[in-house]
Coordinates of C-alpha atoms and ligand atoms in Angstrom, one line a residue:
M1072 CA 13.0 -60.0 -24.7
R1073 CA 12.4 -62.7 -22.1
F1074 CA 13.9 -62.9 -18.6
S1075 CA 17.3 -64.6 -19.1
T1076 CA 18.0 -62.7 -22.4
K1077 CA 17.4 -59.4 -20.5
A1078 CA 19.4 -60.6 -17.5
I1079 CA 22.4 -61.3 -19.8
H1080 CA 22.1 -58.5 -22.4
V1081 CA 20.6 -55.3 -20.9
G1082 CA 23.3 -53.0 -19.8
E1083 CA 26.0 -54.8 -21.9
D1084 CA 26.3 -53.1 -25.2
P1085 CA 29.4 -54.1 -27.3
E1086 CA 28.6 -51.6 -30.1
S1087 CA 29.0 -48.7 -27.8
M1088 CA 32.3 -49.8 -26.4
Q1089 CA 35.5 -48.5 -27.8
H1090 CA 37.0 -52.0 -28.1
G1091 CA 33.8 -54.0 -28.5
D1092 CA 33.8 -55.4 -25.0
V1093 CA 31.0 -57.9 -24.5
V1094 CA 31.0 -57.1 -20.8
S1095 CA 30.5 -53.6 -19.3
P1096 CA 33.8 -52.2 -18.0
I1097 CA 34.3 -51.0 -14.5
H1098 CA 34.5 -47.2 -14.5
L1099 CA 36.4 -46.3 -11.4
S1100 CA 36.9 -42.6 -12.2
T1101 CA 35.3 -40.4 -9.5
T1102 CA 35.1 -37.4 -11.9
F1103 CA 34.7 -36.8 -15.6
A1104 CA 36.6 -34.2 -17.6
K1105 CA 34.9 -31.8 -20.0
R1106 CA 36.3 -30.2 -23.2
S1107 CA 34.7 -26.8 -22.5
I1108 CA 32.7 -24.9 -20.0
R1109 CA 29.6 -25.2 -22.1
E1110 CA 29.7 -29.0 -21.4
V1111 CA 30.2 -29.0 -17.6
E1112 CA 26.6 -30.0 -16.9
E1113 CA 26.4 -32.6 -19.6
G1114 CA 26.8 -36.4 -19.2
Y1115 CA 28.7 -37.8 -16.3
V1116 CA 30.0 -35.2 -13.8
Y1117 CA 30.8 -36.8 -10.5
S1118 CA 30.6 -40.5 -9.7
R1119 CA 28.2 -40.2 -6.7
S1120 CA 25.5 -38.5 -8.9
G1121 CA 26.1 -40.8 -11.9
N1122 CA 28.5 -43.5 -13.0
P1123 CA 28.4 -45.5 -16.2
T1124 CA 28.9 -48.9 -14.5
R1125 CA 26.2 -48.2 -12.0
D1126 CA 23.9 -47.0 -14.8
A1127 CA 24.5 -50.2 -16.7
L1128 CA 23.4 -52.2 -13.6
E1129 CA 20.4 -49.9 -13.0
R1130 CA 19.2 -50.6 -16.6
K1131 CA 19.6 -54.3 -16.0
L1132 CA 17.8 -54.1 -12.6
A1133 CA 14.8 -52.2 -14.2
A1134 CA 14.5 -54.8 -17.0
L1135 CA 14.3 -57.7 -14.4
E1136 CA 11.2 -56.2 -12.7
N1137 CA 9.6 -54.9 -16.0
A1138 CA 10.2 -51.4 -14.6
E1139 CA 10.9 -48.1 -16.1
Y1140 CA 13.7 -47.2 -13.6
G1141 CA 16.2 -49.0 -11.4
L1142 CA 18.5 -47.6 -8.7
A1143 CA 21.4 -49.3 -7.1
F1144 CA 22.3 -48.7 -3.5
S1145 CA 25.1 -49.5 -1.1
S1146 CA 22.9 -52.0 0.8
G1147 CA 19.3 -53.1 1.0
L1148 CA 18.9 -51.0 4.1
A1149 CA 20.4 -47.9 2.4
A1150 CA 17.7 -48.5 -0.3
E1151 CA 15.0 -48.7 2.4
S1152 CA 16.3 -45.6 4.2
T1153 CA 16.2 -43.7 1.0
I1154 CA 12.6 -44.7 0.2
L1155 CA 11.5 -43.6 3.7
L1156 CA 13.5 -40.3 3.6
A1157 CA 12.5 -39.4 0.1
L1158 CA 8.7 -40.0 0.4
L1159 CA 7.7 -39.4 4.0
K1160 CA 7.9 -36.6 6.5
K1161 CA 7.4 -36.1 10.2
G1162 CA 3.9 -37.2 11.3
D1163 CA 3.4 -39.7 8.5
H1164 CA 2.2 -43.2 9.2
V1165 CA 3.3 -46.5 7.7
I1166 CA 1.5 -49.9 7.8
A1167 CA 4.0 -52.7 7.8
F1168 CA 3.7 -56.5 7.7
D1169 CA 4.5 -57.8 11.2
D1170 CA 6.9 -60.5 10.0
L1171 CA 9.8 -58.4 8.5
Y1172 CA 13.5 -58.8 8.1
G1173 CA 15.0 -57.9 11.5
G1174 CA 17.1 -55.1 10.2
T1175 CA 14.1 -53.5 8.6
K1176 CA 12.2 -53.4 11.9
R1177 CA 15.3 -52.0 13.6
L1178 CA 15.5 -49.2 10.9
F1179 CA 11.8 -48.4 11.5
N1180 CA 11.7 -48.6 15.3
Q1181 CA 15.1 -47.3 16.3
V1182 CA 15.9 -44.8 13.6
M1183 CA 12.8 -43.6 11.7
E1184 CA 10.5 -43.3 14.7
R1185 CA 13.0 -40.7 16.1
F1186 CA 12.1 -38.5 13.2
G1187 CA 8.4 -38.7 13.9
I1188 CA 7.4 -41.4 11.4
E1189 CA 4.9 -43.8 12.9
F1190 CA 4.6 -47.5 12.2
T1191 CA 1.8 -50.0 12.8
Y1192 CA 2.4 -53.7 12.3
V1193 CA -0.3 -55.9 11.0
D1194 CA -0.7 -59.5 9.9
A1195 CA -0.9 -58.7 6.2
R1196 CA -1.8 -62.3 5.3
E1197 CA -5.3 -60.9 5.7
P1198 CA -5.7 -57.8 3.4
G1199 CA -8.5 -56.6 5.6
N1200 CA -6.0 -56.1 8.5
V1201 CA -4.3 -53.5 6.3
R1202 CA -7.5 -51.8 5.5
R1203 CA -8.5 -51.5 9.2
A1204 CA -5.1 -50.0 10.1
I1205 CA -5.4 -47.1 7.6
R1206 CA -5.5 -43.7 9.3
E1207 CA -5.8 -40.1 8.2
N1208 CA -2.0 -39.7 8.1
T1209 CA -1.2 -43.1 6.5
R1210 CA 1.1 -42.7 3.5
M1211 CA 2.7 -46.0 2.8
V1212 CA 2.2 -49.8 3.1
W1213 CA 5.3 -51.9 3.5
L1214 CA 5.2 -55.6 2.6
E1215 CA 7.7 -58.3 2.4
T1216 CA 6.4 -61.5 0.7
P1217 CA 7.4 -64.2 1.3
T1218 CA 8.5 -63.1 4.7
N1219 CA 11.6 -63.8 6.6
P1220 CA 11.8 -66.2 8.3
L1221 CA 8.3 -67.7 8.4
L1222 CA 7.5 -67.6 4.7
K1223 CA 4.2 -65.9 5.1
L1224 CA 2.6 -64.3 2.0
A1225 CA 0.8 -61.1 1.4
D1226 CA -1.6 -60.9 -1.6
I1227 CA 0.1 -58.0 -3.3
R1228 CA -2.8 -57.4 -5.8
A1229 CA -5.4 -57.4 -3.1
V1230 CA -3.5 -55.0 -0.8
A1231 CA -2.7 -52.7 -3.7
E1232 CA -6.4 -52.5 -4.7
I1233 CA -7.4 -51.6 -1.1
V1234 CA -4.8 -48.9 -0.5
H1235 CA -4.9 -47.3 -4.0
E1236 CA -8.4 -46.1 -3.2
R1237 CA -6.6 -43.8 -0.8
D1238 CA -3.5 -43.1 -2.9
L1239 CA -1.1 -44.8 -0.6
I1240 CA 2.3 -46.0 -1.8
V1241 CA 2.8 -49.8 -1.7
V1242 CA 6.4 -51.0 -1.2
V1243 CA 7.3 -54.7 -1.6
D1244 CA 10.5 -56.2 -0.4
N1245 CA 11.0 -58.9 -3.1
T1246 CA 14.3 -60.2 -1.8
F1247 CA 13.2 -63.7 -1.0
A1248 CA 11.4 -64.5 -4.3
S1249 CA 13.9 -62.6 -6.5
P1250 CA 12.6 -61.1 -9.8
Y1251 CA 12.8 -64.5 -11.4
F1252 CA 9.9 -65.8 -9.3
Q1253 CA 7.8 -62.7 -8.6
N1254 CA 7.3 -59.2 -10.1
P1255 CA 5.4 -57.0 -7.6
L1256 CA 5.1 -54.0 -10.0
D1257 CA 3.1 -56.2 -12.4
L1258 CA 0.7 -57.0 -9.4
G1259 CA 0.1 -53.3 -8.6
A1260 CA 2.9 -52.4 -6.2
D1261 CA 4.5 -48.9 -6.6
I1262 CA 8.0 -49.7 -5.5
V1263 CA 9.9 -52.9 -5.4
L1264 CA 13.0 -53.4 -3.3
H1265 CA 15.8 -56.0 -3.2
S1266 CA 18.7 -56.7 -1.0
V1267 CA 21.0 -57.5 -3.9
T1268 CA 23.3 -59.0 -1.3
K1269 CA 21.1 -62.1 -1.6
Y1270 CA 19.9 -63.8 -4.9
L1271 CA 20.8 -61.0 -7.3
G1272 CA 24.4 -60.9 -6.3
G1273 CA 24.1 -64.6 -5.6
H1274 CA 27.7 -65.5 -4.6
S1275 CA 27.9 -64.0 -1.1
D1276 CA 30.6 -61.5 -2.1
V1277 CA 28.8 -58.2 -2.4
V1278 CA 26.5 -56.1 -0.2
G1279 CA 24.0 -53.9 -2.1
G1280 CA 20.4 -52.8 -2.6
A1281 CA 18.1 -52.1 -5.5
V1282 CA 14.8 -50.2 -6.0
M1283 CA 12.7 -50.5 -9.2
V1284 CA 9.8 -48.2 -10.0
N1285 CA 7.6 -47.1 -12.9
D1286 CA 6.4 -43.7 -11.6
D1287 CA 8.4 -40.7 -12.9
E1288 CA 7.8 -38.6 -9.9
I1289 CA 8.7 -41.3 -7.3
Y1290 CA 11.8 -42.1 -9.4
E1291 CA 13.0 -38.4 -9.4
R1292 CA 12.5 -38.1 -5.7
L1293 CA 14.4 -41.3 -5.0
K1294 CA 17.2 -40.4 -7.3
F1295 CA 17.5 -36.9 -5.8
H1296 CA 17.6 -38.3 -2.2
Q1297 CA 20.0 -41.1 -3.1
N1298 CA 22.5 -38.5 -4.3
A1299 CA 21.8 -36.2 -1.5
V1300 CA 22.4 -38.8 1.2
G1301 CA 25.1 -40.6 -0.8
A1302 CA 23.7 -44.1 -0.6
I1303 CA 25.2 -45.4 -3.9
L1304 CA 26.6 -48.7 -5.0
S1305 CA 30.3 -48.6 -5.9
P1306 CA 31.4 -49.3 -9.5
F1307 CA 33.2 -52.5 -8.6
D1308 CA 30.2 -53.8 -6.6
S1309 CA 27.9 -52.8 -9.5
W1310 CA 29.9 -54.9 -11.8
L1311 CA 29.8 -57.9 -9.4
V1312 CA 26.0 -57.6 -9.2
M1313 CA 25.8 -57.5 -13.0
R1314 CA 27.9 -60.6 -13.2
G1315 CA 25.7 -62.3 -10.7
I1316 CA 22.4 -61.4 -12.4
K1317 CA 23.5 -63.2 -15.7
T1318 CA 23.1 -66.6 -14.0
L1319 CA 20.0 -65.7 -11.9
A1320 CA 17.6 -67.8 -13.8
V1321 CA 19.6 -71.0 -13.8
R1322 CA 20.5 -70.5 -10.1
M1323 CA 16.9 -69.9 -9.1
E1324 CA 15.7 -73.0 -10.9
R1325 CA 18.3 -75.1 -9.0
H1326 CA 17.7 -73.3 -5.6
E1327 CA 14.0 -74.1 -6.0
K1328 CA 14.5 -77.7 -7.0
N1329 CA 16.8 -78.4 -4.1
A1330 CA 14.5 -76.5 -1.6
M1331 CA 11.5 -78.5 -2.8
T1332 CA 13.4 -81.8 -2.3
I1333 CA 14.6 -80.8 1.2
A1334 CA 11.2 -79.5 2.2
R1335 CA 9.6 -82.8 1.3
Y1336 CA 12.3 -84.7 3.1
L1337 CA 11.9 -82.6 6.3
E1338 CA 8.1 -82.8 6.2
E1339 CA 8.4 -86.6 6.4
H1340 CA 11.0 -86.6 9.2
P1341 CA 9.7 -87.8 12.6
M1342 CA 11.9 -85.3 14.4
V1343 CA 10.5 -82.3 12.6
E1344 CA 7.5 -80.5 14.1
R1345 CA 6.7 -78.3 11.1
V1346 CA 8.1 -77.1 7.7
Y1347 CA 7.5 -73.6 6.3
Y1348 CA 7.8 -73.6 2.5
P1349 CA 5.3 -72.0 0.1
G1350 CA 5.8 -74.8 -2.4
L1351 CA 4.4 -77.5 0.0
P1352 CA 0.6 -78.1 -0.3
S1353 CA 0.6 -78.0 3.5
H1354 CA 1.6 -74.3 3.4
P1355 CA -1.6 -72.4 4.4
Q1356 CA -1.1 -70.0 1.5
H1357 CA 0.1 -72.5 -1.1
E1358 CA -2.8 -71.4 -3.5
L1359 CA -1.8 -67.8 -3.3
A1360 CA 1.9 -68.7 -3.9
K1361 CA 0.9 -70.6 -7.0
R1362 CA -1.1 -67.6 -8.3
Q1363 CA 1.2 -64.8 -7.3
M1364 CA 4.7 -66.4 -7.8
K1365 CA 6.2 -68.2 -10.8
G1366 CA 8.1 -70.5 -8.4
F1367 CA 8.6 -70.9 -4.7
G1368 CA 12.2 -70.0 -4.1
G1369 CA 15.1 -71.4 -2.2
M1370 CA 14.3 -70.4 1.4
L1371 CA 12.6 -72.6 4.0
S1372 CA 12.3 -72.8 7.7
F1373 CA 11.4 -75.7 10.0
E1374 CA 10.8 -76.4 13.7
L1375 CA 12.7 -79.2 15.3
K1376 CA 10.9 -81.2 18.0
G1377 CA 12.4 -80.0 21.3
G1378 CA 13.8 -76.5 22.0
L1379 CA 16.8 -74.3 21.6
E1380 CA 19.3 -76.9 22.9
E1381 CA 18.3 -79.4 20.2
A1382 CA 18.3 -76.7 17.5
I1383 CA 21.9 -75.6 18.5
K1384 CA 23.1 -79.2 18.5
F1385 CA 21.5 -79.7 15.0
V1386 CA 23.1 -76.7 13.3
E1387 CA 26.5 -77.1 15.0
S1388 CA 26.9 -80.7 13.7
L1389 CA 26.4 -79.9 10.0
E1390 CA 29.5 -79.9 7.7
I1391 CA 28.2 -78.6 4.4
F1392 CA 25.6 -76.1 5.6
A1393 CA 27.5 -73.1 6.9
L1394 CA 26.2 -71.7 10.2
A1395 CA 25.7 -68.2 9.0
E1396 CA 23.3 -65.3 8.6
S1397 CA 22.4 -64.0 5.1
L1398 CA 20.9 -66.0 2.3
G1399 CA 20.6 -66.4 -1.5
G1400 CA 24.2 -67.4 -2.3
V1401 CA 25.2 -70.6 -4.2
E1402 CA 26.3 -72.2 -0.9
S1403 CA 23.8 -73.6 1.6
L1404 CA 23.5 -71.6 4.9
I1405 CA 21.6 -72.5 8.1
E1406 CA 20.8 -70.3 11.1
L1407 CA 18.7 -69.9 14.2
P1408 CA 16.5 -66.7 13.8
A1409 CA 15.8 -66.4 17.6
I1410 CA 19.4 -66.0 18.5
M1411 CA 20.9 -64.7 15.1
T1412 CA 19.0 -62.8 12.4
H1413 CA 16.1 -61.9 14.7
A1414 CA 17.8 -61.5 18.0
S1415 CA 17.2 -57.7 17.8
V1416 CA 13.5 -58.3 17.8
P1417 CA 12.2 -58.5 21.4
R1418 CA 11.2 -62.0 22.6
D1419 CA 7.5 -61.3 23.1
E1420 CA 7.2 -59.7 19.6
R1421 CA 9.1 -62.7 18.1
E1422 CA 6.7 -65.1 19.8
K1423 CA 3.7 -63.2 18.7
V1424 CA 4.6 -63.6 15.0
G1425 CA 5.5 -67.3 15.6
I1426 CA 9.4 -67.3 15.7
R1427 CA 10.1 -70.1 18.2
D1428 CA 13.5 -70.9 19.7
S1429 CA 13.5 -74.2 17.9
L1430 CA 13.0 -72.5 14.5
I1431 CA 15.7 -73.2 12.0
R1432 CA 16.1 -71.2 8.8
V1433 CA 17.7 -72.6 5.7
S1434 CA 19.0 -70.9 2.6
V1435 CA 19.2 -73.9 0.3
G1436 CA 22.2 -73.6 -2.1
I1437 CA 22.8 -75.1 -5.5
E1438 CA 25.0 -78.0 -4.4
D1439 CA 24.1 -81.7 -5.1
V1440 CA 21.0 -82.2 -3.1
E1441 CA 22.0 -85.7 -2.0
D1442 CA 25.0 -84.2 -0.2
L1443 CA 22.7 -81.7 1.5
I1444 CA 20.3 -84.4 2.7
E1445 CA 23.2 -86.5 4.0
D1446 CA 24.4 -83.5 5.9
L1447 CA 20.9 -82.9 7.5
E1448 CA 20.9 -86.6 8.5
R1449 CA 24.1 -85.9 10.4
G1450 CA 22.2 -83.1 12.3
F1451 CA 19.3 -85.4 13.2
E1452 CA 21.8 -88.1 14.4
A1453 CA 23.6 -85.5 16.6
V1454 CA 20.3 -84.5 18.2
R1455 CA 19.3 -88.2 18.8
A1456 CA 22.7 -89.0 20.4
Ligands
PLP290 C1 19.1 -58.9 3.9 C2 17.8 -58.3 3.7 C3 17.5 -56.9 3.8 C4 18.6 -55.9 4.1 O1 19.6 -55.9 3.1 P1 21.1 -55.5 3.3 O2 21.7 -55.7 1.9 O3 21.7 -56.5 4.3 O4 21.2 -54.1 3.8 C5 16.2 -56.5 3.6 N1 15.2 -57.3 3.4 C6 15.4 -58.7 3.4 C7 14.2 -59.5 3.1 C8 16.7 -59.2 3.5 O5 16.8 -60.5 3.5

């Protein structure tokens, strides 16, 4: 089966349903009755350890990343925490891309470091930087590609080849690309992670996380720890994510088409200093993007000429783009990383990776692109005034 067919059909199984439902029902029951003592360990027992709706979603998630296994978590960060807790111990070392989602850095630096896990941040655009950071106690390499908010890329295949010589685990946060545009496991990664809050859910109405893997042993450890710490997605939220995934392909096509049009418009604009979008030939890693991804996604960032004051004026004057964090929903969102999503990253660190005060991040929605461009015009006019 191909992508959209899997997205629509895996996990929905009319024949197995009592009434022939074409959509998986929401199983709210927290516990499952048995006919006899002999059966108490069989099938579903308690909803934290296993739930039919979550299972249906997990099969769908696995199918999207061509994976053996999927796991659905209560948030992207719950998924990340479980990966770290399940696979690492005190004294272990992780090499991470230096341009990560702000919440991921906070989890690493303010939570996991307290438990004796060490992190080194490198510019993973250059695979050699990952190689040079490997130590005796390195266990894991953590990539996000494209990164948030600067749309930097890591060459997943090249990094996986380097670190598999040492038997390290490669984790890829694939939230920005979505499984429609990039499949890290096929490129050699061991674990792929999504904030399903973003494109997979797609409608800004559910917070959740997902992990997909092929390795039996990694899966068993993640599954055990997910149940042990209780980081599961609820049945209702699982159902919402399944509903979202069915339209992922058509949404991603439109997100990308709109993003490409807006990126080109911004690049031509005299009041714009720079545009960051992997689909533009001016993007320094455009060739890698073409090789590694099946499309360039719906996220872009740009720097306005001027500083924070101009950027604030710009985002506050828009009427269609909502001034909001998050991304990946059908509606367009705009935000200032320096004072919103990445405010928890210290200024010097922010500047080192290239997040300036005038940087504006856009999650391009699937509205009519002419309306979006008219709205951006409004922003430029407000700055000019
Ligand atoms: C949002 C996000 C996360 C965190 O996911 P939550 O669902 O908010 O916990 C992780 N990585 C990336 C790239 C994200 O955009």
